[in-house]
């Protein structure tokens, strides 16, 4: 783990290294797949549906396919043109639902404007819904039943668990109420016996509410919005943001004297930043996730983990994986 904070306060602030945790998860998944195959099972398979050519979506889907390959699973991308009709996308989903070789289906979002996203997500068979977006999985998450849960919040819980950060009895404050992160994060942390508060753009005195957090999860999509005034001394800070910053003044302000970021900005014309003002929050936090290299790698690992879990269930195999 390397601190990029000039204060080098690594003795008191733990940097939560998502890449290292993802790599542990990959090893656990690879072991599970090996055991499944050794016991005569079928290789698990994930199909990611990519509609159109959004470069960010293509990059996410590519990393999911690569991670599948890394752990010994089949990862396919079904590339479809952005002008396809609702009916033809629905018929592709029905085909994947009916294919016994396919364990996991992931429809990469966002979909083109003319497609009814909700109808598509509701069509994915709940037992293959590795994103955990189907209402059946959403309901099961909140009733405490076994379910496929969304990957980003699942990855955060897994990281806290593997980094020995206690959750039971802690006050978790989540900033952001999206269906993909904020809401399922609340459900999963409640399962871990946290006391949970969800905040959003209409929350009164947001910094004061956030200062009550033992665990603060920022998932708003606004560069460096969470500054030191949001963070209590000793809080655990989880940054889900992944924002593109393309103006030099902001890069300078957020990362003064940070040569690596400056060089990256000079080369690419932008850098990726989180929702947390990392350098100004670092000294107050007991643990913090960097961006990139924090939550991001875990999202991918957990989609693949969900595919293995779906496959074990679909094949009625009782293999223990530590996830
Ligand atoms: N687009 C942004 N985040 C996600 C995600 O978690 N799953 C899918 N399918 N699409 C996304």
Short mmCIF file of C-alpha atoms and ligand atoms in Angstrom, two decimals:
data_model
loop_
_atom_site.label_atom_id
_atom_site.label_comp_id
_atom_site.label_asym_id
_atom_site.label_seq_id
_atom_site.Cartn_x
_atom_site.Cartn_y
_atom_site.Cartn_z
CA UNK A 1 0.00 0.00 0.00
CA UNK A 2 1.48 3.36 -0.98
CA UNK A 3 0.31 6.72 0.28
CA UNK A 4 0.09 9.46 -2.31
CA UNK A 5 -0.60 11.98 0.44
CA UNK A 6 2.28 14.36 0.95
CA UNK A 7 1.62 14.34 4.71
CA UNK A 8 2.51 10.63 4.70
CA UNK A 9 0.18 9.99 7.60
CA UNK A 10 0.13 6.26 6.84
CA UNK A 11 0.67 5.30 10.49
CA UNK A 12 -2.75 6.54 11.44
CA UNK A 13 -4.66 6.44 8.14
CA UNK A 14 -5.11 3.09 6.44
CA UNK A 15 -5.30 3.28 2.67
CA UNK A 16 -7.86 0.73 1.56
CA UNK A 17 -6.23 -0.84 -1.47
CA UNK A 18 -9.02 -2.09 -3.72
CA UNK A 19 -6.61 -3.70 -6.15
CA UNK A 20 -5.09 -5.85 -3.41
CA UNK A 21 -8.50 -6.89 -2.06
CA UNK A 22 -9.77 -7.60 -5.61
CA UNK A 23 -6.75 -9.78 -6.19
CA UNK A 24 -7.56 -11.83 -3.04
CA UNK A 25 -11.14 -12.21 -4.30
CA UNK A 26 -9.85 -13.34 -7.72
CA UNK A 27 -7.80 -16.09 -6.02
CA UNK A 28 -10.85 -17.26 -4.05
CA UNK A 29 -12.94 -17.30 -7.24
CA UNK A 30 -10.28 -19.18 -9.20
CA UNK A 31 -10.17 -21.81 -6.43
CA UNK A 32 -13.98 -22.12 -6.50
CA UNK A 33 -14.02 -22.56 -10.29
CA UNK A 34 -11.25 -25.17 -10.14
CA UNK A 35 -13.14 -27.15 -7.52
CA UNK A 36 -16.38 -26.91 -9.52
CA UNK A 37 -14.69 -28.26 -12.62
CA UNK A 38 -12.78 -30.94 -10.68
CA UNK A 39 -16.12 -32.17 -9.36
CA UNK A 40 -17.48 -32.51 -12.89
CA UNK A 41 -19.30 -29.17 -13.09
CA UNK A 42 -19.58 -26.87 -16.09
CA UNK A 43 -17.47 -23.74 -16.57
CA UNK A 44 -19.45 -20.70 -15.32
CA UNK A 45 -20.31 -18.14 -17.99
CA UNK A 46 -21.09 -14.42 -17.90
CA UNK A 47 -22.59 -12.59 -20.87
CA UNK A 48 -22.33 -8.79 -20.82
CA UNK A 49 -24.73 -7.02 -23.16
CA UNK A 50 -23.21 -3.84 -24.59
CA UNK A 51 -25.51 -1.63 -26.62
CA UNK A 52 -23.76 1.06 -28.67
CA UNK A 53 -20.19 2.25 -28.43
CA UNK A 54 -19.92 4.38 -25.28
CA UNK A 55 -16.16 4.12 -24.54
CA UNK A 56 -16.59 4.03 -20.74
CA UNK A 57 -19.17 1.23 -21.01
CA UNK A 58 -16.93 -0.69 -23.43
CA UNK A 59 -14.02 -0.36 -20.96
CA UNK A 60 -16.12 -1.67 -18.02
CA UNK A 61 -17.40 -4.60 -20.05
CA UNK A 62 -13.88 -5.39 -21.27
CA UNK A 63 -12.55 -5.52 -17.71
CA UNK A 64 -15.35 -7.88 -16.66
CA UNK A 65 -14.53 -10.26 -19.53
CA UNK A 66 -10.80 -10.14 -18.65
CA UNK A 67 -11.50 -10.89 -14.99
CA UNK A 68 -13.66 -13.87 -15.98
CA UNK A 69 -10.79 -15.24 -18.06
CA UNK A 70 -8.35 -14.65 -15.19
CA UNK A 71 -10.37 -16.80 -12.78
CA UNK A 72 -11.12 -19.54 -15.31
CA UNK A 73 -14.65 -18.52 -16.25
CA UNK A 74 -16.13 -17.78 -19.67
CA UNK A 75 -16.83 -14.09 -20.24
CA UNK A 76 -18.56 -13.05 -23.42
CA UNK A 77 -19.62 -9.63 -24.68
CA UNK A 78 -22.73 -9.39 -26.82
CA UNK A 79 -22.24 -6.19 -28.82
CA UNK A 80 -25.41 -4.68 -30.24
CA UNK A 81 -25.96 -1.62 -32.35
CA UNK A 82 -27.29 1.52 -30.62
CA UNK A 83 -30.18 1.70 -33.09
CA UNK A 84 -31.63 -1.70 -32.22
CA UNK A 85 -35.28 -1.78 -31.20
CA UNK A 86 -36.75 -2.49 -27.77
CA UNK A 87 -38.22 -5.72 -29.19
CA UNK A 88 -34.92 -7.01 -30.54
CA UNK A 89 -33.10 -6.28 -27.27
CA UNK A 90 -35.90 -8.03 -25.37
CA UNK A 91 -35.62 -11.05 -27.62
CA UNK A 92 -31.84 -11.23 -27.01
CA UNK A 93 -32.46 -11.17 -23.24
CA UNK A 94 -35.08 -13.93 -23.54
CA UNK A 95 -32.60 -16.02 -25.52
CA UNK A 96 -29.90 -15.58 -22.84
CA UNK A 97 -32.44 -16.36 -20.09
CA UNK A 98 -33.21 -19.65 -21.85
CA UNK A 99 -29.59 -20.63 -22.58
CA UNK A 100 -28.59 -23.25 -19.97
CA UNK A 101 -24.86 -22.49 -20.52
CA UNK A 102 -25.29 -18.86 -19.44
CA UNK A 103 -25.14 -18.27 -15.66
CA UNK A 104 -24.91 -14.50 -15.49
CA UNK A 105 -26.40 -11.72 -17.63
CA UNK A 106 -25.30 -8.12 -17.26
CA UNK A 107 -26.88 -5.34 -19.30
CA UNK A 108 -24.41 -2.47 -19.27
CA UNK A 109 -26.02 0.87 -18.43
CA UNK A 110 -26.81 3.44 -19.62
CA UNK A 111 -28.93 2.15 -22.49
CA UNK A 112 -29.82 4.39 -25.45
CA UNK A 113 -32.64 6.87 -24.74
CA UNK A 114 -35.23 5.07 -26.89
CA UNK A 115 -34.90 1.86 -24.84
CA UNK A 116 -37.09 1.34 -21.76
CA UNK A 117 -34.34 0.46 -19.29
CA UNK A 118 -36.67 -0.66 -16.48
CA UNK A 119 -38.45 -3.17 -18.76
CA UNK A 120 -35.12 -4.62 -19.85
CA UNK A 121 -33.83 -4.99 -16.27
CA UNK A 122 -37.08 -6.64 -15.23
CA UNK A 123 -36.80 -9.13 -18.07
CA UNK A 124 -33.45 -10.56 -16.95
CA UNK A 125 -34.08 -13.85 -15.09
CA UNK A 126 -33.55 -13.07 -11.37
CA UNK A 127 -31.30 -16.14 -10.93
CA UNK A 128 -29.00 -14.79 -13.70
CA UNK A 129 -29.19 -11.14 -12.64
CA UNK A 130 -25.56 -10.67 -11.55
CA UNK A 131 -26.07 -6.88 -11.26
CA UNK A 132 -28.79 -7.43 -8.64
CA UNK A 133 -31.04 -4.85 -10.33
CA UNK A 134 -34.15 -7.03 -10.80
CA UNK A 135 -36.99 -6.13 -8.38
CA UNK A 136 -36.97 -9.72 -7.04
CA UNK A 137 -33.31 -9.36 -5.99
CA UNK A 138 -33.92 -5.82 -4.67
CA UNK A 139 -36.82 -7.14 -2.56
CA UNK A 140 -34.81 -10.12 -1.30
CA UNK A 141 -31.96 -7.83 -0.28
CA UNK A 142 -34.34 -5.87 1.95
CA UNK A 143 -36.09 -8.91 3.39
CA UNK A 144 -32.75 -10.52 4.27
CA UNK A 145 -33.15 -13.50 1.92
CA UNK A 146 -30.40 -14.99 -0.21
CA UNK A 147 -30.05 -12.80 -3.31
CA UNK A 148 -27.72 -11.45 -5.96
CA UNK A 149 -26.80 -7.98 -4.69
CA UNK A 150 -25.38 -5.05 -6.70
CA UNK A 151 -21.63 -5.34 -7.19
CA UNK A 152 -20.33 -1.94 -6.06
CA UNK A 153 -21.91 -1.95 -2.59
CA UNK A 154 -21.18 -5.69 -2.20
CA UNK A 155 -17.53 -4.95 -2.99
CA UNK A 156 -17.45 -2.22 -0.34
CA UNK A 157 -18.79 -4.58 2.35
CA UNK A 158 -16.30 -7.23 1.24
CA UNK A 159 -13.44 -4.73 1.46
CA UNK A 160 -14.46 -3.58 4.97
CA UNK A 161 -14.73 -7.22 6.04
CA UNK A 162 -11.36 -8.22 4.59
CA UNK A 163 -9.64 -5.13 6.04
CA UNK A 164 -11.04 -5.98 9.53
CA UNK A 165 -13.07 -2.79 9.77
CA UNK A 166 -15.95 -3.47 12.16
CA UNK A 167 -19.43 -2.65 10.92
CA UNK A 168 -21.89 -3.90 13.57
CA UNK A 169 -23.22 -1.04 15.67
CA UNK A 170 -21.40 1.61 13.62
CA UNK A 171 -23.21 4.57 12.11
CA UNK A 172 -22.89 4.45 8.32
CA UNK A 173 -23.84 7.59 6.41
CA UNK A 174 -24.33 7.19 2.67
CA UNK A 175 -24.35 10.25 0.44
CA UNK A 176 -26.34 9.40 -2.71
CA UNK A 177 -29.61 7.50 -3.20
CA UNK A 178 -29.08 5.78 -6.55
CA UNK A 179 -30.51 2.33 -7.24
CA UNK A 180 -27.04 1.13 -8.26
CA UNK A 181 -25.08 2.24 -5.18
CA UNK A 182 -26.78 4.33 -2.45
CA UNK A 183 -29.93 2.30 -1.81
CA UNK A 184 -28.39 -1.20 -2.01
CA UNK A 185 -25.44 0.05 0.08
CA UNK A 186 -27.94 0.92 2.82
CA UNK A 187 -29.54 -2.54 2.60
CA UNK A 188 -26.19 -4.33 2.77
CA UNK A 189 -24.84 -2.25 5.67
CA UNK A 190 -28.09 -2.81 7.55
CA UNK A 191 -27.51 -6.54 7.08
CA UNK A 192 -24.12 -5.99 8.73
CA UNK A 193 -25.96 -4.38 11.67
CA UNK A 194 -24.86 -0.83 10.96
CA UNK A 195 -27.12 2.08 11.87
CA UNK A 196 -27.74 3.60 8.44
CA UNK A 197 -28.52 7.11 7.21
CA UNK A 198 -29.03 7.89 3.51
CA UNK A 199 -28.43 11.51 2.47
CA UNK A 200 -29.10 13.22 -0.84
CA UNK A 201 -29.23 16.61 -2.53
CA UNK A 202 -32.14 17.79 -0.36
CA UNK A 203 -30.60 16.78 2.98
CA UNK A 204 -30.37 19.74 5.36
CA UNK A 205 -26.87 20.58 6.62
CA UNK A 206 -25.23 17.68 4.84
CA UNK A 207 -21.75 18.22 6.35
CA UNK A 208 -23.19 18.02 9.88
CA UNK A 209 -25.05 14.77 9.11
CA UNK A 210 -21.89 13.32 7.56
CA UNK A 211 -19.82 14.27 10.60
CA UNK A 212 -21.93 11.75 12.57
CA UNK A 213 -20.59 8.92 10.44
CA UNK A 214 -18.24 6.20 11.61
CA UNK A 215 -18.36 4.95 8.02
CA UNK A 216 -18.97 7.56 5.32
CA UNK A 217 -19.80 6.40 1.78
CA UNK A 218 -19.70 9.09 -0.91
CA UNK A 219 -21.59 8.17 -4.07
CA UNK A 220 -22.79 11.42 -5.62
CA UNK A 221 -20.71 11.89 -8.76
CA UNK A 222 -19.38 15.36 -7.82
CA UNK A 223 -15.64 15.95 -7.78
CA UNK A 224 -14.19 16.43 -4.29
CA UNK A 225 -17.55 17.47 -2.82
CA UNK A 226 -16.78 15.73 0.48
CA UNK A 227 -14.14 17.89 2.12
CA UNK A 228 -12.73 17.87 5.66
CA UNK A 229 -15.86 19.59 7.04
CA UNK A 230 -17.85 16.39 6.27
CA UNK A 231 -15.56 14.01 8.11
CA UNK A 232 -15.31 13.23 11.82
CA UNK A 233 -11.89 12.44 13.23
CA UNK A 234 -11.32 8.69 12.83
CA UNK A 235 -14.08 8.01 10.28
CA UNK A 236 -13.72 5.39 7.57
CA UNK A 237 -14.20 7.12 4.20
CA UNK A 238 -15.30 5.20 1.12
CA UNK A 239 -15.21 7.07 -2.17
CA UNK A 240 -17.38 5.61 -4.94
CA UNK A 241 -16.97 8.62 -7.26
CA UNK A 242 -15.24 8.33 -10.61
CA UNK A 243 -15.32 11.80 -12.14
CA UNK A 244 -13.43 13.19 -15.09
CA UNK A 245 -11.65 16.46 -14.37
CA UNK A 246 -10.42 18.28 -17.44
CA UNK A 247 -9.47 21.72 -16.15
CA UNK A 248 -5.98 22.41 -14.94
CA UNK A 249 -6.97 24.72 -12.06
CA UNK A 250 -9.05 22.00 -10.42
CA UNK A 251 -6.26 19.44 -10.87
CA UNK A 252 -3.81 21.90 -9.30
CA UNK A 253 -6.14 22.64 -6.39
CA UNK A 254 -6.93 19.01 -5.65
CA UNK A 255 -3.45 17.59 -6.16
CA UNK A 256 -0.92 20.34 -5.40
CA UNK A 257 2.67 19.16 -5.88
CA UNK A 258 1.55 15.79 -7.10
CA UNK A 259 3.75 15.05 -10.07
CA UNK A 260 2.13 11.80 -11.12
CA UNK A 261 -1.33 13.36 -11.52
CA UNK A 262 0.12 16.41 -13.28
CA UNK A 263 1.95 14.15 -15.74
CA UNK A 264 -1.20 12.12 -16.34
CA UNK A 265 -3.18 15.30 -16.95
CA UNK A 266 -0.53 16.58 -19.37
CA UNK A 267 -0.65 13.29 -21.27
CA UNK A 268 -4.40 12.65 -21.39
CA UNK A 269 -5.99 16.06 -20.90
CA UNK A 270 -8.03 14.78 -17.95
CA UNK A 271 -7.69 12.81 -14.74
CA UNK A 272 -10.15 10.68 -12.76
CA UNK A 273 -11.08 11.85 -9.29
CA UNK A 274 -13.48 10.76 -6.61
CA UNK A 275 -16.27 12.50 -4.68
CA UNK A 276 -13.88 13.02 -1.75
CA UNK A 277 -11.23 15.72 -1.52
CA UNK A 278 -8.66 13.03 -0.73
CA UNK A 279 -5.75 15.17 0.43
CA UNK A 280 -7.80 17.41 2.70
CA UNK A 281 -9.72 14.49 4.22
CA UNK A 282 -6.80 12.09 4.58
CA UNK A 283 -5.53 13.24 7.98
CA UNK A 284 -8.96 13.08 9.59
CA UNK A 285 -9.84 9.59 8.34
CA UNK A 286 -8.80 6.34 10.02
CA UNK A 287 -9.11 4.61 6.64
CA UNK A 288 -9.82 5.85 3.11
CA UNK A 289 -10.17 4.49 -0.40
CA UNK A 290 -8.12 6.13 -3.16
CA UNK A 291 -9.48 6.92 -6.64
CA UNK A 292 -8.59 5.17 -8.80
CA UNK A 293 -7.62 1.86 -7.19
CA UNK A 294 -10.19 1.82 -4.38
CA UNK A 295 -13.78 0.75 -4.99
CA UNK A 296 -13.48 0.34 -8.80
CA UNK A 297 -11.57 -2.98 -8.93
CA UNK A 298 -14.00 -4.47 -6.38
CA UNK A 299 -17.07 -3.79 -8.54
CA UNK A 300 -15.64 -5.93 -11.31
CA UNK A 301 -14.55 -8.67 -8.91
CA UNK A 302 -18.02 -8.85 -7.34
CA UNK A 303 -19.87 -9.11 -10.67
CA UNK A 304 -17.68 -12.10 -11.43
CA UNK A 305 -18.24 -13.44 -7.88
CA UNK A 306 -22.00 -13.13 -8.42
CA UNK A 307 -21.64 -15.12 -11.65
CA UNK A 308 -19.87 -17.94 -9.82
CA UNK A 309 -22.54 -17.91 -7.09
CA UNK A 310 -25.31 -17.96 -9.71
CA UNK A 311 -23.57 -20.82 -11.52
CA UNK A 312 -23.12 -22.89 -8.34
CA UNK A 313 -26.81 -22.46 -7.62
CA UNK A 314 -27.87 -23.18 -11.21
CA UNK A 315 -25.74 -26.33 -11.18
CA UNK A 316 -26.90 -27.29 -7.65
CA UNK A 317 -23.30 -27.44 -6.41
CA UNK A 318 -22.51 -26.92 -2.75
CA UNK A 319 -19.02 -25.41 -2.92
CA UNK A 320 -17.94 -22.95 -0.21
CA UNK A 321 -16.50 -19.67 -1.42
CA UNK A 322 -15.51 -17.09 1.16
CA UNK A 323 -17.75 -14.35 -0.25
N1 LIG B 1 -23.25 1.38 -15.38
C1 LIG B 1 -22.69 2.02 -14.33
N2 LIG B 1 -22.60 1.18 -13.28
C2 LIG B 1 -23.10 0.00 -13.68
C3 LIG B 1 -23.27 -1.27 -13.04
O1 LIG B 1 -22.95 -1.47 -11.86
N3 LIG B 1 -23.84 -2.24 -13.79
C4 LIG B 1 -24.23 -2.02 -15.07
N4 LIG B 1 -24.78 -3.04 -15.72
N5 LIG B 1 -24.08 -0.89 -15.69
C5 LIG B 1 -23.53 0.13 -15.00
#
